[in-house]
Amino acid sequence: MHPSVDAAFLPFSEPLEGRLNFMYLDVKSLVSTGVGNLLDADAPDNFGSNPVPLADIFTLNWFDKDSFAQADNSEISAEYTTVKFSGTAFSSIPQKKAITRLRISDQDIDNLCKSKLASFETSLKTRVPFAGLDNWPADGQLGLFSMAWAMGPFFSFPKFQNAAKVGDWLTMARECKMTEAGNPGVIPRNVRNTLLFTLAGWMAAPPPGDFSQLVYDPGQKLDANMRSGTFPVPLNLVIGLQTALEILGHNPNGLDGVIGPGIRSALKAFQLANGLAPTGMVQSIDDVPQSTIDALAAGVDSAGVGHFP
């Protein structure tokens, strides 16, 4: 992977996963720790069938939070069992933490994340669609690693994979979305992943840019990236529509990539101001007429920001 992606992965992932130094039950009832690092051998659709942790759990230096004494394997296993069957998948972070007594250090978390990322990279490059991963734009690499972090490196998204074979970045942006039903926490990751693949497409478009450098800045919040002016407005994405509307004086009530009352109101106001028929109840970007997209494109171009695609 490009060094810029290696350096960016944890700053990118921590706001999405958190950084927790204890075992906790995630929303799929799987035991995890660190920055969304799985410790659980169960398949999420077969909860409880194999209450045995992954071997990774015993490579970490668990210690007692009060005495700081090093935990042995029996104590680690006992803590795992407590968490596994705690029923705390949808509890608050303080509630998840309260049932545990073992902790790991920040260095252990960093080492675990780097090891996992390296193993995911190796696994991804064994797959035909991603065999050329080393030569991808940095934003595309980060987007793919983000997907693998959430689903594992052997996820199956056929349309996405077919697009990856030919470097069709905009189709990849469209087809990379993970299921959000029952797991709203994945929405911010989906928004960022679609943006990353779109930015990879911008970098790959003639004349190509420097593939080794990220366009997206993980040190800034999502809305700050969108307002930075360092890349054109991505009008294939909801967050691009929000950004364009904001630039043109119609407040969408935030740049988060999620369709809600704010963007619907701003979109209607823009359409009426530009002699366009107002759109009804917009549910996705596919509900926005091309005439409106074209008008937004012309507007941001006139404002000196530009658009893509």
mmCIF file of N, CA and C in Angstrom, residues 1-9 12 117 121 124 132-147 169 172 192-193 195-205 208-218:
data_model
loop_
_atom_site.group_PDB
_atom_site.id
_atom_site.type_symbol
_atom_site.label_atom_id
_atom_site.label_comp_id
_atom_site.label_asym_id
_atom_site.label_seq_id
_atom_site.Cartn_x
_atom_site.Cartn_y
_atom_site.Cartn_z
ATOM 1 N N MET A 1 0.845 -1.197 0.000
ATOM 2 C CA MET A 1 0.000 0.000 0.000
ATOM 3 C C MET A 1 0.876 1.242 0.000
ATOM 4 N N HIS A 2 0.313 2.342 -0.471
ATOM 5 C CA HIS A 2 1.068 3.583 -0.461
ATOM 6 C C HIS A 2 1.324 4.020 0.992
ATOM 7 N N PRO A 3 2.499 4.579 1.286
ATOM 8 C CA PRO A 3 2.769 5.043 2.653
ATOM 9 C C PRO A 3 1.716 6.028 3.170
ATOM 10 N N SER A 4 1.156 6.843 2.301
ATOM 11 C CA SER A 4 0.134 7.799 2.738
ATOM 12 C C SER A 4 -1.108 7.080 3.255
ATOM 13 N N VAL A 5 -1.430 5.938 2.665
ATOM 14 C CA VAL A 5 -2.589 5.160 3.101
ATOM 15 C C VAL A 5 -2.290 4.469 4.422
ATOM 16 N N ASP A 6 -1.095 3.911 4.549
ATOM 17 C CA ASP A 6 -0.687 3.268 5.794
ATOM 18 C C ASP A 6 -0.767 4.248 6.957
ATOM 19 N N ALA A 7 -0.290 5.469 6.723
ATOM 20 C CA ALA A 7 -0.297 6.484 7.784
ATOM 21 C C ALA A 7 -1.713 6.976 8.097
ATOM 22 N N ALA A 8 -2.590 6.917 7.101
ATOM 23 C CA ALA A 8 -3.929 7.482 7.264
ATOM 24 C C ALA A 8 -4.944 6.508 7.828
ATOM 25 N N PHE A 9 -4.631 5.203 7.794
ATOM 26 C CA PHE A 9 -5.683 4.242 8.083
ATOM 27 C C PHE A 9 -6.275 4.387 9.482
ATOM 28 N N PHE A 12 -8.296 7.579 9.926
ATOM 29 C CA PHE A 12 -9.544 7.439 9.176
ATOM 30 C C PHE A 12 -10.532 6.545 9.926
ATOM 31 N N LEU A 117 -4.240 -4.983 9.233
ATOM 32 C CA LEU A 117 -4.255 -4.285 7.948
ATOM 33 C C LEU A 117 -3.306 -4.963 6.961
ATOM 34 N N GLU A 121 -4.357 -6.741 3.441
ATOM 35 C CA GLU A 121 -3.762 -6.366 2.163
ATOM 36 C C GLU A 121 -3.282 -7.609 1.415
ATOM 37 N N LEU A 124 -6.357 -9.521 0.122
ATOM 38 C CA LEU A 124 -7.037 -8.829 -0.980
ATOM 39 C C LEU A 124 -6.289 -9.008 -2.294
ATOM 40 N N GLY A 132 -4.159 -5.793 -8.856
ATOM 41 C CA GLY A 132 -3.362 -4.604 -9.152
ATOM 42 C C GLY A 132 -3.439 -3.533 -8.094
ATOM 43 N N LEU A 133 -3.803 -3.928 -6.869
ATOM 44 C CA LEU A 133 -4.026 -2.969 -5.785
ATOM 45 C C LEU A 133 -2.847 -2.024 -5.574
ATOM 46 N N ASP A 134 -1.633 -2.517 -5.725
ATOM 47 C CA ASP A 134 -0.454 -1.674 -5.501
ATOM 48 C C ASP A 134 -0.451 -0.439 -6.390
ATOM 49 N N ASN A 135 -1.096 -0.538 -7.552
ATOM 50 C CA ASN A 135 -1.073 0.556 -8.523
ATOM 51 C C ASN A 135 -2.340 1.406 -8.503
ATOM 52 N N TRP A 136 -3.198 1.179 -7.520
ATOM 53 C CA TRP A 136 -4.420 1.979 -7.402
ATOM 54 C C TRP A 136 -4.093 3.370 -6.853
ATOM 55 N N PRO A 137 -4.926 4.364 -7.171
ATOM 56 C CA PRO A 137 -4.822 5.649 -6.473
ATOM 57 C C PRO A 137 -4.987 5.445 -4.974
ATOM 58 N N ALA A 138 -4.311 6.259 -4.191
ATOM 59 C CA ALA A 138 -4.323 6.087 -2.733
ATOM 60 C C ALA A 138 -5.736 6.091 -2.160
ATOM 61 N N ASP A 139 -6.605 6.956 -2.675
ATOM 62 C CA ASP A 139 -7.966 7.005 -2.140
ATOM 63 C C ASP A 139 -8.712 5.711 -2.406
ATOM 64 N N GLY A 140 -8.464 5.080 -3.552
ATOM 65 C CA GLY A 140 -9.073 3.789 -3.850
ATOM 66 C C GLY A 140 -8.576 2.707 -2.910
ATOM 67 N N GLN A 141 -7.271 2.725 -2.614
ATOM 68 C CA GLN A 141 -6.731 1.756 -1.648
ATOM 69 C C GLN A 141 -7.403 1.926 -0.284
ATOM 70 N N LEU A 142 -7.503 3.163 0.178
ATOM 71 C CA LEU A 142 -8.099 3.403 1.490
ATOM 72 C C LEU A 142 -9.561 2.959 1.510
ATOM 73 N N GLY A 143 -10.286 3.201 0.430
ATOM 74 C CA GLY A 143 -11.676 2.764 0.355
ATOM 75 C C GLY A 143 -11.809 1.256 0.429
ATOM 76 N N LEU A 144 -10.928 0.541 -0.267
ATOM 77 C CA LEU A 144 -10.985 -0.919 -0.251
ATOM 78 C C LEU A 144 -10.625 -1.470 1.130
ATOM 79 N N PHE A 145 -9.596 -0.908 1.750
ATOM 80 C CA PHE A 145 -9.229 -1.363 3.096
ATOM 81 C C PHE A 145 -10.346 -1.063 4.090
ATOM 82 N N SER A 146 -11.038 0.039 3.884
ATOM 83 C CA SER A 146 -12.167 0.372 4.749
ATOM 84 C C SER A 146 -13.271 -0.675 4.637
ATOM 85 N N MET A 147 -13.566 -1.094 3.410
ATOM 86 C CA MET A 147 -14.566 -2.151 3.223
ATOM 87 C C MET A 147 -14.120 -3.451 3.887
ATOM 88 N N TRP A 169 -14.088 3.421 -11.484
ATOM 89 C CA TRP A 169 -14.161 3.952 -10.124
ATOM 90 C C TRP A 169 -15.554 4.450 -9.756
ATOM 91 N N MET A 172 -17.636 1.559 -8.914
ATOM 92 C CA MET A 172 -17.191 1.087 -7.602
ATOM 93 C C MET A 172 -17.787 1.946 -6.497
ATOM 94 N N ARG A 192 -18.158 7.797 3.361
ATOM 95 C CA ARG A 192 -16.740 8.055 3.109
ATOM 96 C C ARG A 192 -16.183 7.141 2.009
ATOM 97 N N ASN A 193 -16.600 5.881 2.011
ATOM 98 C CA ASN A 193 -16.100 4.965 0.987
ATOM 99 C C ASN A 193 -16.528 5.407 -0.407
ATOM 100 N N LEU A 195 -17.120 8.358 -1.371
ATOM 101 C CA LEU A 195 -16.314 9.533 -1.698
ATOM 102 C C LEU A 195 -14.898 9.122 -2.098
ATOM 103 N N LEU A 196 -14.313 8.192 -1.369
ATOM 104 C CA LEU A 196 -12.944 7.759 -1.665
ATOM 105 C C LEU A 196 -12.834 7.163 -3.072
ATOM 106 N N PHE A 197 -13.777 6.319 -3.450
ATOM 107 C CA PHE A 197 -13.709 5.729 -4.792
ATOM 108 C C PHE A 197 -13.961 6.781 -5.871
ATOM 109 N N THR A 198 -14.801 7.752 -5.572
ATOM 110 C CA THR A 198 -15.017 8.844 -6.522
ATOM 111 C C THR A 198 -13.748 9.673 -6.686
ATOM 112 N N LEU A 199 -13.073 9.958 -5.584
ATOM 113 C CA LEU A 199 -11.819 10.721 -5.655
ATOM 114 C C LEU A 199 -10.746 9.930 -6.395
ATOM 115 N N ALA A 200 -10.748 8.597 -6.239
ATOM 116 C CA ALA A 200 -9.818 7.768 -7.002
ATOM 117 C C ALA A 200 -10.092 7.921 -8.493
ATOM 118 N N GLY A 201 -11.369 7.990 -8.856
ATOM 119 C CA GLY A 201 -11.732 8.192 -10.251
ATOM 120 C C GLY A 201 -11.282 9.543 -10.775
ATOM 121 N N TRP A 202 -11.379 10.546 -9.931
ATOM 122 C CA TRP A 202 -10.920 11.889 -10.325
ATOM 123 C C TRP A 202 -9.408 11.878 -10.545
ATOM 124 N N MET A 203 -8.687 11.225 -9.652
ATOM 125 C CA MET A 203 -7.238 11.162 -9.795
ATOM 126 C C MET A 203 -6.810 10.350 -11.014
ATOM 127 N N ALA A 204 -7.597 9.332 -11.359
ATOM 128 C CA ALA A 204 -7.248 8.469 -12.486
ATOM 129 C C ALA A 204 -7.655 9.052 -13.830
ATOM 130 N N ALA A 205 -8.547 10.050 -13.825
ATOM 131 C CA ALA A 205 -9.005 10.647 -15.078
ATOM 132 C C ALA A 205 -7.863 11.425 -15.739
ATOM 133 N N PRO A 208 -3.800 11.949 -15.340
ATOM 134 C CA PRO A 208 -3.827 11.368 -13.997
ATOM 135 C C PRO A 208 -2.974 12.155 -13.008
ATOM 136 N N GLY A 209 -3.400 12.101 -11.736
ATOM 137 C CA GLY A 209 -2.639 12.769 -10.690
ATOM 138 C C GLY A 209 -1.630 11.827 -10.054
ATOM 139 N N ASP A 210 -1.134 12.222 -8.887
ATOM 140 C CA ASP A 210 -0.156 11.429 -8.146
ATOM 141 C C ASP A 210 -0.887 10.368 -7.340
ATOM 142 N N PHE A 211 -0.846 9.123 -7.817
ATOM 143 C CA PHE A 211 -1.589 8.038 -7.171
ATOM 144 C C PHE A 211 -1.087 7.743 -5.765
ATOM 145 N N SER A 212 0.113 8.156 -5.434
ATOM 146 C CA SER A 212 0.682 7.801 -4.132
ATOM 147 C C SER A 212 0.142 8.662 -2.997
ATOM 148 N N GLN A 213 -0.525 9.766 -3.336
ATOM 149 C CA GLN A 213 -0.973 10.706 -2.313
ATOM 150 C C GLN A 213 -2.500 10.711 -2.187
ATOM 151 N N LEU A 214 -2.964 10.754 -0.958
ATOM 152 C CA LEU A 214 -4.398 10.845 -0.709
ATOM 153 C C LEU A 214 -4.920 12.237 -1.040
ATOM 154 N N VAL A 215 -6.105 12.270 -1.634
ATOM 155 C CA VAL A 215 -6.829 13.527 -1.792
ATOM 156 C C VAL A 215 -7.609 13.808 -0.511
ATOM 157 N N TYR A 216 -8.298 12.786 -0.010
ATOM 158 C CA TYR A 216 -9.058 12.908 1.233
ATOM 159 C C TYR A 216 -8.090 13.063 2.401
ATOM 160 N N ASP A 217 -8.379 14.002 3.280
ATOM 161 C CA ASP A 217 -7.516 14.244 4.433
ATOM 162 C C ASP A 217 -8.168 13.666 5.685
ATOM 163 N N PRO A 218 -7.682 12.508 6.190
ATOM 164 C CA PRO A 218 -8.305 11.890 7.356
ATOM 165 C C PRO A 218 -8.098 12.684 8.639
#
